Amino acid sequence: MKPKLILGILAIVLFTSLLMYNFGNSISTYVNFEQAENRATSHVVGTWDDSRDYGFSRDTMQFSFYMKDEDGNVRRVVYPRPKPNNFEQATQLVVVGEMRNSVFHANEMLMKCPSKYNDGSELLNAQES
Amino acid sequence: MIATAGHLLLSGAFLTSLIVMGLYAASALKDNLSVERIANRMWYLKGVLLLLSSAALVYIIMTHQFQYYYVWNYTSLDLETKYLFSAFYGGQEGSFMLWILISCLVGVGLIKWTRKPYKAPVMFVMALTQFFLLSMIVGWDLSFAKIGASPFRTIAQEMPNAPFIQANPDFVPVDGTGLNDLLKSPWMMIHPPIIFVGFSMMTVPFAFAIASLWTKTYHEWIRPALPWTLAANLSLLTAIFLGGYWAYETLSFGGYWAWDPVENASLVPWLIGTAGIHAMIVQRKSSRAHKASLFLSIMAYVAIVYQTFLTRSGVLADQSVHSFVDLGLYGQLLMYILVMTFMGLGFYLYRYRDLPSPQKESKFLSREFMTFTGSMLLLILGIIIIVGTSSPIIGRFFVENPTPPEIQFYNDWSMPIAIIMAFATVVGQYLFWQKHTWESLAGVMITPLLLTSTATVVSIVLGEVSNIYYMIYIFAGWFTVIGNSTMLISLIRKNPKLIGGTLTHIGFGVLLLGIIASSAYTGPLLDQRTASYNARVAAGEVYDEEGFPVTQPREMFSLDLNRPTLVNNEYMVTYEGYELSDSPRPGQQTYRLRFESIDNGRVFYMYPEVYPMLTTSSRTNIEWSVDPHVQTGWMSDYYLYVAGSKYVEQKNEELEEQNRNQDPLVSLQEEADERQTIEIGQGESIEAGPFSFTFMNFTPALEEELPDSTQIGIRSLVRITHTPSGNAFDVEPLFAVYTEDEVSYTYSPPLEIERWGMTVSFTRIFPESDTIELTVDGLDMEFEEDWVLIVAEEKPFVSVVWLGTFLLMGGFTISIFRHWAREKNTEEKE
C-alpha cells in the first residue's frame, strides 16, 4: 500500500506541475497599445473609436478601424478578414496580434456580446425615435 | 398589474422553497412520513406558483409592456410570436426562470419515483438548489442588500437616475430594443431548454449522493440515480451538439467547436458526469468505487454551478464572445457555489472513514480497473478544461490581468488523454463482458488489431499523414471503432438490450476520427490569384506599404458577376446575382453562387445571406450581418459567406452621402470623377446608371482612317441605350495600335454623343476573350460591375463528427431504457 501511495502522490504532483507549467506558458497578460509596441503577441482590450474612418478595403483586403485602449491610447488596427458580425454593436473589443509602427495587426478579434448589454444611452435613442 | 402579481408569485415561490426545504430536512431527520407528505404538497404548490409567475412574464412579453426592463431589453413590436416566446428565456433572468421551472418538474418526477430512505433527503437538496436559483431572480430590495434581479422590474427601478426617468417617472418606451438577430433562429428555441433539462437532471445524482451520505446507505442509491445521470448526460450532449451546430451554421463562428468558455461550461459537467457514470457502473457491478461515484456525482453538479458562476458573474466578460452581462449577482453566485461545494465535499469528508472500501485491490486486467481508469481519465480531462477556462482566476498566479490560454493548450492536453481513453475503451469492453488473461485477451484482439492496422495504413496513405503523433491518434480512433464494433456484433447475438455502453464507445471512436479529419483538412477555398498570393506570402516575398513582410495569408476572394472563376482547382464558381427580399428579415439579400465540379461536372448552388441588423441599425448607419450557407455532404461540407458586395457598399455610400448632405459643415459635395471604364464581352450588355452598353461585334476599320504604320486597327459596334426613354444610339469607336520610331502607341479617338453629353472611346482590347474596354466621359452615375467578396472553406468529414455524436446519443438512450426498466422492476417486486 505504502509504495503505491507514494507513487500515486508523485504522479499527481508531476501531472499538476506539468499542467500548471504548460498553462502558465499558454496565457499572457492584457496590455495597452504602448506596451504592445515591444512585444511579439499582445492582447489589447479597448473600444472602437467611431469618430474616425473604418471599413473594409478591397485593395488591401483588410478591415481597419481605430481602437482606443483602456488607457486612452488610440491606434489604427488592421485585420485581414472581413468586418465581423456585431462589430459596431460590441461594447468592448479584444484584439490579439502584433504592433508594428503604431499599427496593430490583429490576427484575432473578440467582441463582447452586446445583446445582453444595454445602458441608459440607448434608451434615450429609443425615446427619440 | 400582472407583473406585480408575477413578482409576488415569485416571492411566494421563493418563500415556499425555504419552507419546503425545512420540511424535507425535518422529515429526513425524524423519519416522519406525514411531514414528507406535506412537503410534497408544498412542492406542487411551488410548481403552481412558478408556472403562474412564468405565465405572467410571458404575458407581459406578449402584450409588449415596455415599461418593464426585461420586456424592453429583449423584445420589440415586430418580433415574431415564436421568438417572443423564446425571449422568455433569452435573457439572464428568464433563463434562470426556465432552469427553476424544469428543475421543479424534475423534483415532481423524484417525488413520484424515489423510494425510501432517499426521498426526503434527495428532495431537501432539490429544494436547496431551488432556493438558490430563485434567489437570483426574486428581486427583493431590502434596505441593506438587494437579492437577485427580478424579470418584473421596471425601467424606472433599473435606472432610477436616468434623466428621462426623473423628468417623467411613468415613462413607457414606444418600442423595445429587440432580440439580437443572431438569436432569431429555431435553434434558439430548443437549445436553451435542453441545456436546462441537463442542468436540472444533473442535480439528481448530486442529491442522491448527499442522501446516501446522510442515510449511510452507500450501495442502494446507484440504482435510482443511474438512469437520471444517464438522462442528464444525454441532455447535455444534445445541448452541446445543438450549440455546436448552431455556432457552425448560423452564427458564422466558422466551426463546431472553439474552446469558448461557454462551450466548455457545458462540456465539463458532461465529462465529469460521464466519469461518474463509469464509477457508478463499477459500484453497481462489483460493490467497489463507492468513494469515486459519490465524489464524481458531487463534482458533476459543482462543475455546473461553477461554470454558471464563470459565465454569469461577469468574470469572463473579456474572454467569451457570448458571456452574460453582470447583473450584480456575483456575491450570490459565489455563495451558491461555496454552499454546494462545502455541503457536498464536507459531507463526503465527514463520512469518508465510514465509506466501504474494497477488501483487495482489483487486478489490472479486470473490468473494474479498466472502467475506473476510464472514469479517472474523463475526470482529468474535465480538470484540464476547468483550469483553462478559469484562466481569469487561476491565471492571476502567473501574470497580472491574464488572457485566456491559447487553443493549443487544450489540444496539447486533450489529444494524448483521448488516445489513452481510446485504448482503454476497447480493453475495458472486452473485459467487461468476459474475464480474460493476457493470453486470451491477445487472442481475441488479433482480428480487430489487424483490421485496425489496415484501416490506419489506408487512412495514412489516403490522407497523406506524415506526423507520427497523428498516426498514433488515427490508429487509436480506428481501434476504438473496430474493437468495440466486434464486441457489438457478439452482444447483439446475445442480447441487444446490452449494447448501450458499446455503442457509446463506438461513437467516441467515430468522434475522434471525425475531429482529426475535419480539423486537419479544413482549408479555405480560394481562387488562383489569391492562392498564388498566399504562396508568395508564405515564401516571405510580400511586403506591405511600410516595408514590413506580410505574414497573414488571405482567406477570401472576390467574384465578378457571371465570370466563372476556378477555385482550388476543383470548382468553377460563378456569381449569378442576388435577390432582395423582406422576408423573413427586411432588406435581406440572398446571393446565388453556382459551383461546378471540373472533375465530374456535378453542379450545386450556394445561397449565403446578408441582412441589416434590425435591432441596431439606424437611419444613419446600417449594420450588416451575414448568414453563412453550409452545403452538407457525406464527405465534405462547404461553408461559405458573403463578406462584402457591391450592393452593400453602394448602400453604405448612399447613407454616407445622405449624412454628409445633412451635415451643414460639409456643404461642398466632392466632385464626382466623371471618367469611367467599362469592360464588355462580345454580345454582352452592361448597365451603367440609366444607360445600357451592348457590344454587338467588331467591324473592320477603313484604311484611310488609320494612322501610318498601323499594326491593328478595328472598330467595335456598340449600342448605347438610354433605359428610361428607350432611345438607342449606335457608335463605332476605333481602336488602333501603330508604331512610330519603333515605339508602339494606341489610338482611340473619342466619339461624342451630344444628346447625352457623353464621349465614348475604345481604349483596350482583350482578344483572348473577345472583350473590349470602353472609356466613357460624362457619365455621372457611378458604374461598377457587380461583385461579391467570398469567404469559403472546405470542411471534410464534419458529418463524421455528427455521426459520432449521434452514436453517443443512441448509446446513452439505450442505456437509460435498460437501467430504467430494471429500476422499475425492482420497484414492482417490493
Short mmCIF file of C-alpha atoms in Angstrom, two decimals, chain B residues 351-550:
data_model
loop_
_atom_site.label_atom_id
_atom_site.label_comp_id
_atom_site.label_asym_id
_atom_site.label_seq_id
_atom_site.Cartn_x
_atom_site.Cartn_y
_atom_site.Cartn_z
CA ARG B 351 -18.32 10.25 6.18
CA TYR B 352 -15.12 9.31 4.39
CA ARG B 353 -13.88 6.79 7.01
CA ASP B 354 -17.30 5.20 7.06
CA LEU B 355 -17.37 4.58 3.30
CA PRO B 356 -16.88 0.98 2.25
CA SER B 357 -13.52 0.16 0.70
CA PRO B 358 -12.79 -2.96 -1.30
CA GLN B 359 -11.21 -5.87 0.53
CA LYS B 360 -8.50 -6.35 -2.01
CA GLU B 361 -7.23 -4.34 -4.92
CA SER B 362 -8.72 -5.15 -8.28
CA LYS B 363 -6.45 -6.72 -10.84
CA PHE B 364 -5.10 -4.70 -13.70
CA LEU B 365 -6.90 -6.88 -16.18
CA SER B 366 -10.37 -6.54 -14.75
CA ARG B 367 -13.43 -4.68 -15.87
CA GLU B 368 -13.44 -2.75 -12.60
CA PHE B 369 -9.94 -1.47 -13.10
CA MET B 370 -10.47 -0.55 -16.74
CA THR B 371 -13.81 1.16 -16.19
CA PHE B 372 -12.34 3.01 -13.23
CA THR B 373 -9.42 4.13 -15.40
CA GLY B 374 -11.87 5.49 -17.94
CA SER B 375 -13.61 7.37 -15.20
CA MET B 376 -10.36 8.93 -13.98
CA LEU B 377 -9.28 9.90 -17.50
CA LEU B 378 -12.59 11.69 -18.03
CA LEU B 379 -12.13 13.48 -14.72
CA ILE B 380 -8.60 14.54 -15.62
CA LEU B 381 -9.77 15.89 -18.97
CA GLY B 382 -12.51 17.79 -17.15
CA ILE B 383 -9.98 19.26 -14.72
CA ILE B 384 -7.71 20.40 -17.54
CA ILE B 385 -10.58 22.18 -19.26
CA ILE B 386 -11.61 23.77 -15.96
CA VAL B 387 -8.07 25.05 -15.47
CA GLY B 388 -8.05 26.56 -18.94
CA THR B 389 -11.49 28.11 -18.58
CA SER B 390 -10.63 29.51 -15.17
CA SER B 391 -7.70 31.49 -16.53
CA PRO B 392 -9.12 34.84 -15.30
CA ILE B 393 -8.91 33.41 -11.79
CA ILE B 394 -6.08 30.87 -11.81
CA GLY B 395 -4.02 32.92 -14.26
CA ARG B 396 -3.52 35.55 -11.61
CA PHE B 397 -0.92 33.33 -10.01
CA PHE B 398 1.18 33.76 -13.13
CA VAL B 399 0.52 37.18 -14.56
CA GLU B 400 -1.46 40.26 -13.82
CA ASN B 401 -4.64 40.59 -15.86
CA PRO B 402 -4.42 37.17 -17.53
CA THR B 403 -5.69 36.31 -21.01
CA PRO B 404 -7.35 33.04 -21.91
CA PRO B 405 -4.96 30.23 -22.78
CA GLU B 406 -4.10 29.57 -26.37
CA ILE B 407 -6.24 26.92 -28.05
CA GLN B 408 -3.08 24.84 -28.31
CA PHE B 409 -3.20 24.32 -24.55
CA TYR B 410 -6.47 22.41 -24.83
CA ASN B 411 -5.37 20.45 -27.87
CA ASP B 412 -2.00 19.52 -26.39
CA TRP B 413 -3.60 18.00 -23.34
CA SER B 414 -6.78 16.50 -24.70
CA MET B 415 -5.14 14.61 -27.55
CA PRO B 416 -2.89 12.26 -25.52
CA ILE B 417 -5.67 11.68 -23.00
CA ALA B 418 -8.07 10.87 -25.80
CA ILE B 419 -5.56 8.37 -27.18
CA ILE B 420 -5.23 6.57 -23.84
CA MET B 421 -9.00 6.61 -23.42
CA ALA B 422 -9.42 5.13 -26.86
CA PHE B 423 -7.30 2.09 -25.98
CA ALA B 424 -8.94 1.76 -22.58
CA THR B 425 -12.43 1.60 -24.11
CA VAL B 426 -11.57 -1.45 -26.18
CA VAL B 427 -9.75 -3.37 -23.46
CA GLY B 428 -12.42 -2.29 -20.99
CA GLN B 429 -15.25 -3.51 -23.20
CA TYR B 430 -13.61 -6.90 -23.73
CA LEU B 431 -13.05 -7.31 -20.03
CA PHE B 432 -16.49 -6.01 -19.18
CA TRP B 433 -18.31 -8.92 -20.78
CA GLN B 434 -15.79 -11.69 -20.20
CA LYS B 435 -12.89 -12.49 -17.90
CA HIS B 436 -9.58 -12.53 -19.68
CA THR B 437 -5.94 -13.32 -19.07
CA TRP B 438 -3.24 -11.61 -21.06
CA GLU B 439 -3.09 -14.58 -23.41
CA SER B 440 -6.81 -14.88 -24.03
CA LEU B 441 -7.07 -11.13 -24.47
CA ALA B 442 -4.30 -11.12 -27.04
CA GLY B 443 -6.11 -13.95 -28.78
CA VAL B 444 -9.42 -12.09 -29.22
CA MET B 445 -7.65 -8.87 -30.12
CA ILE B 446 -5.82 -10.25 -33.15
CA THR B 447 -8.60 -9.76 -35.68
CA PRO B 448 -9.55 -6.24 -34.54
CA LEU B 449 -5.89 -5.26 -34.45
CA LEU B 450 -5.31 -6.50 -37.97
CA LEU B 451 -8.37 -4.65 -39.24
CA THR B 452 -7.32 -1.53 -37.35
CA SER B 453 -3.82 -1.63 -38.83
CA THR B 454 -5.26 -1.96 -42.32
CA ALA B 455 -7.69 0.91 -41.80
CA THR B 456 -4.92 3.05 -40.29
CA VAL B 457 -2.50 2.42 -43.13
CA VAL B 458 -5.19 3.19 -45.69
CA SER B 459 -6.11 6.41 -43.87
CA ILE B 460 -2.48 7.47 -43.57
CA VAL B 461 -1.82 6.89 -47.24
CA LEU B 462 -5.04 8.49 -48.46
CA GLY B 463 -4.76 11.39 -46.02
CA GLU B 464 -1.04 11.88 -46.64
CA VAL B 465 -0.40 11.93 -42.91
CA SER B 466 3.26 12.44 -42.09
CA ASN B 467 3.08 13.26 -38.39
CA ILE B 468 3.74 10.17 -36.24
CA TYR B 469 1.62 11.57 -33.42
CA TYR B 470 -1.38 11.86 -35.74
CA MET B 471 -0.72 8.32 -36.95
CA ILE B 472 -1.00 7.02 -33.39
CA TYR B 473 -4.13 9.06 -32.88
CA ILE B 474 -5.71 7.69 -36.06
CA PHE B 475 -4.76 4.17 -35.01
CA ALA B 476 -6.39 4.76 -31.61
CA GLY B 477 -9.54 6.07 -33.29
CA TRP B 478 -9.87 3.12 -35.65
CA PHE B 479 -9.06 0.70 -32.85
CA THR B 480 -11.90 2.12 -30.77
CA VAL B 481 -14.35 1.85 -33.64
CA ILE B 482 -13.31 -1.60 -34.81
CA GLY B 483 -12.63 -3.17 -31.41
CA ASN B 484 -15.94 -2.02 -30.00
CA SER B 485 -17.81 -2.95 -33.16
CA THR B 486 -16.53 -6.52 -32.85
CA MET B 487 -17.86 -6.53 -29.32
CA LEU B 488 -21.13 -5.01 -30.53
CA ILE B 489 -21.68 -7.82 -33.01
CA SER B 490 -21.26 -10.51 -30.38
CA LEU B 491 -23.51 -8.61 -27.94
CA ILE B 492 -26.29 -8.22 -30.48
CA ARG B 493 -26.25 -12.01 -30.83
CA LYS B 494 -26.52 -12.41 -27.07
CA ASN B 495 -28.90 -9.64 -26.01
CA PRO B 496 -29.39 -6.42 -27.99
CA LYS B 497 -30.50 -4.57 -24.87
CA LEU B 498 -26.95 -4.60 -23.58
CA ILE B 499 -25.37 -2.63 -26.41
CA GLY B 500 -25.77 0.87 -24.92
CA GLY B 501 -22.26 1.14 -23.49
CA THR B 502 -20.59 -0.44 -26.50
CA LEU B 503 -22.44 1.89 -28.83
CA THR B 504 -21.28 4.99 -26.91
CA HIS B 505 -17.71 3.76 -27.15
CA ILE B 506 -18.01 3.29 -30.90
CA GLY B 507 -19.45 6.79 -31.02
CA PHE B 508 -16.44 8.05 -29.11
CA GLY B 509 -14.08 6.44 -31.63
CA VAL B 510 -16.01 7.85 -34.59
CA LEU B 511 -15.90 11.24 -32.91
CA LEU B 512 -12.12 11.01 -32.53
CA LEU B 513 -11.71 10.20 -36.21
CA GLY B 514 -14.16 12.90 -37.22
CA ILE B 515 -12.45 15.55 -35.13
CA ILE B 516 -8.99 14.90 -36.54
CA ALA B 517 -10.20 14.58 -40.11
CA SER B 518 -12.37 17.67 -40.02
CA SER B 519 -9.82 19.89 -38.29
CA ALA B 520 -6.68 18.77 -40.06
CA TYR B 521 -8.08 19.03 -43.57
CA THR B 522 -10.17 22.16 -43.29
CA GLY B 523 -8.90 24.71 -45.70
CA PRO B 524 -10.04 27.88 -47.39
CA LEU B 525 -11.47 27.79 -50.88
CA LEU B 526 -9.52 30.33 -52.93
CA ASP B 527 -9.21 31.47 -56.49
CA GLN B 528 -5.89 31.03 -58.21
CA ARG B 529 -4.77 34.63 -57.83
CA THR B 530 -5.26 34.59 -54.07
CA ALA B 531 -3.65 31.17 -53.81
CA SER B 532 -0.54 32.35 -55.59
CA TYR B 533 -0.52 35.50 -53.46
CA ASN B 534 -0.58 33.29 -50.37
CA ALA B 535 2.24 31.20 -51.75
CA ARG B 536 4.30 34.38 -52.08
CA VAL B 537 3.35 35.40 -48.53
CA ALA B 538 4.49 32.01 -47.29
CA ALA B 539 7.78 32.46 -49.12
CA GLY B 540 8.23 35.86 -47.47
CA GLU B 541 8.11 37.78 -50.73
CA VAL B 542 5.27 40.17 -49.96
CA TYR B 543 5.80 43.47 -48.18
CA ASP B 544 3.24 45.99 -47.05
CA GLU B 545 3.38 49.70 -47.81
CA GLU B 546 5.59 50.30 -44.80
CA GLY B 547 8.10 47.69 -45.87
CA PHE B 548 7.18 45.04 -43.34
CA PRO B 549 6.83 41.49 -44.57
CA VAL B 550 3.21 40.39 -44.79
#
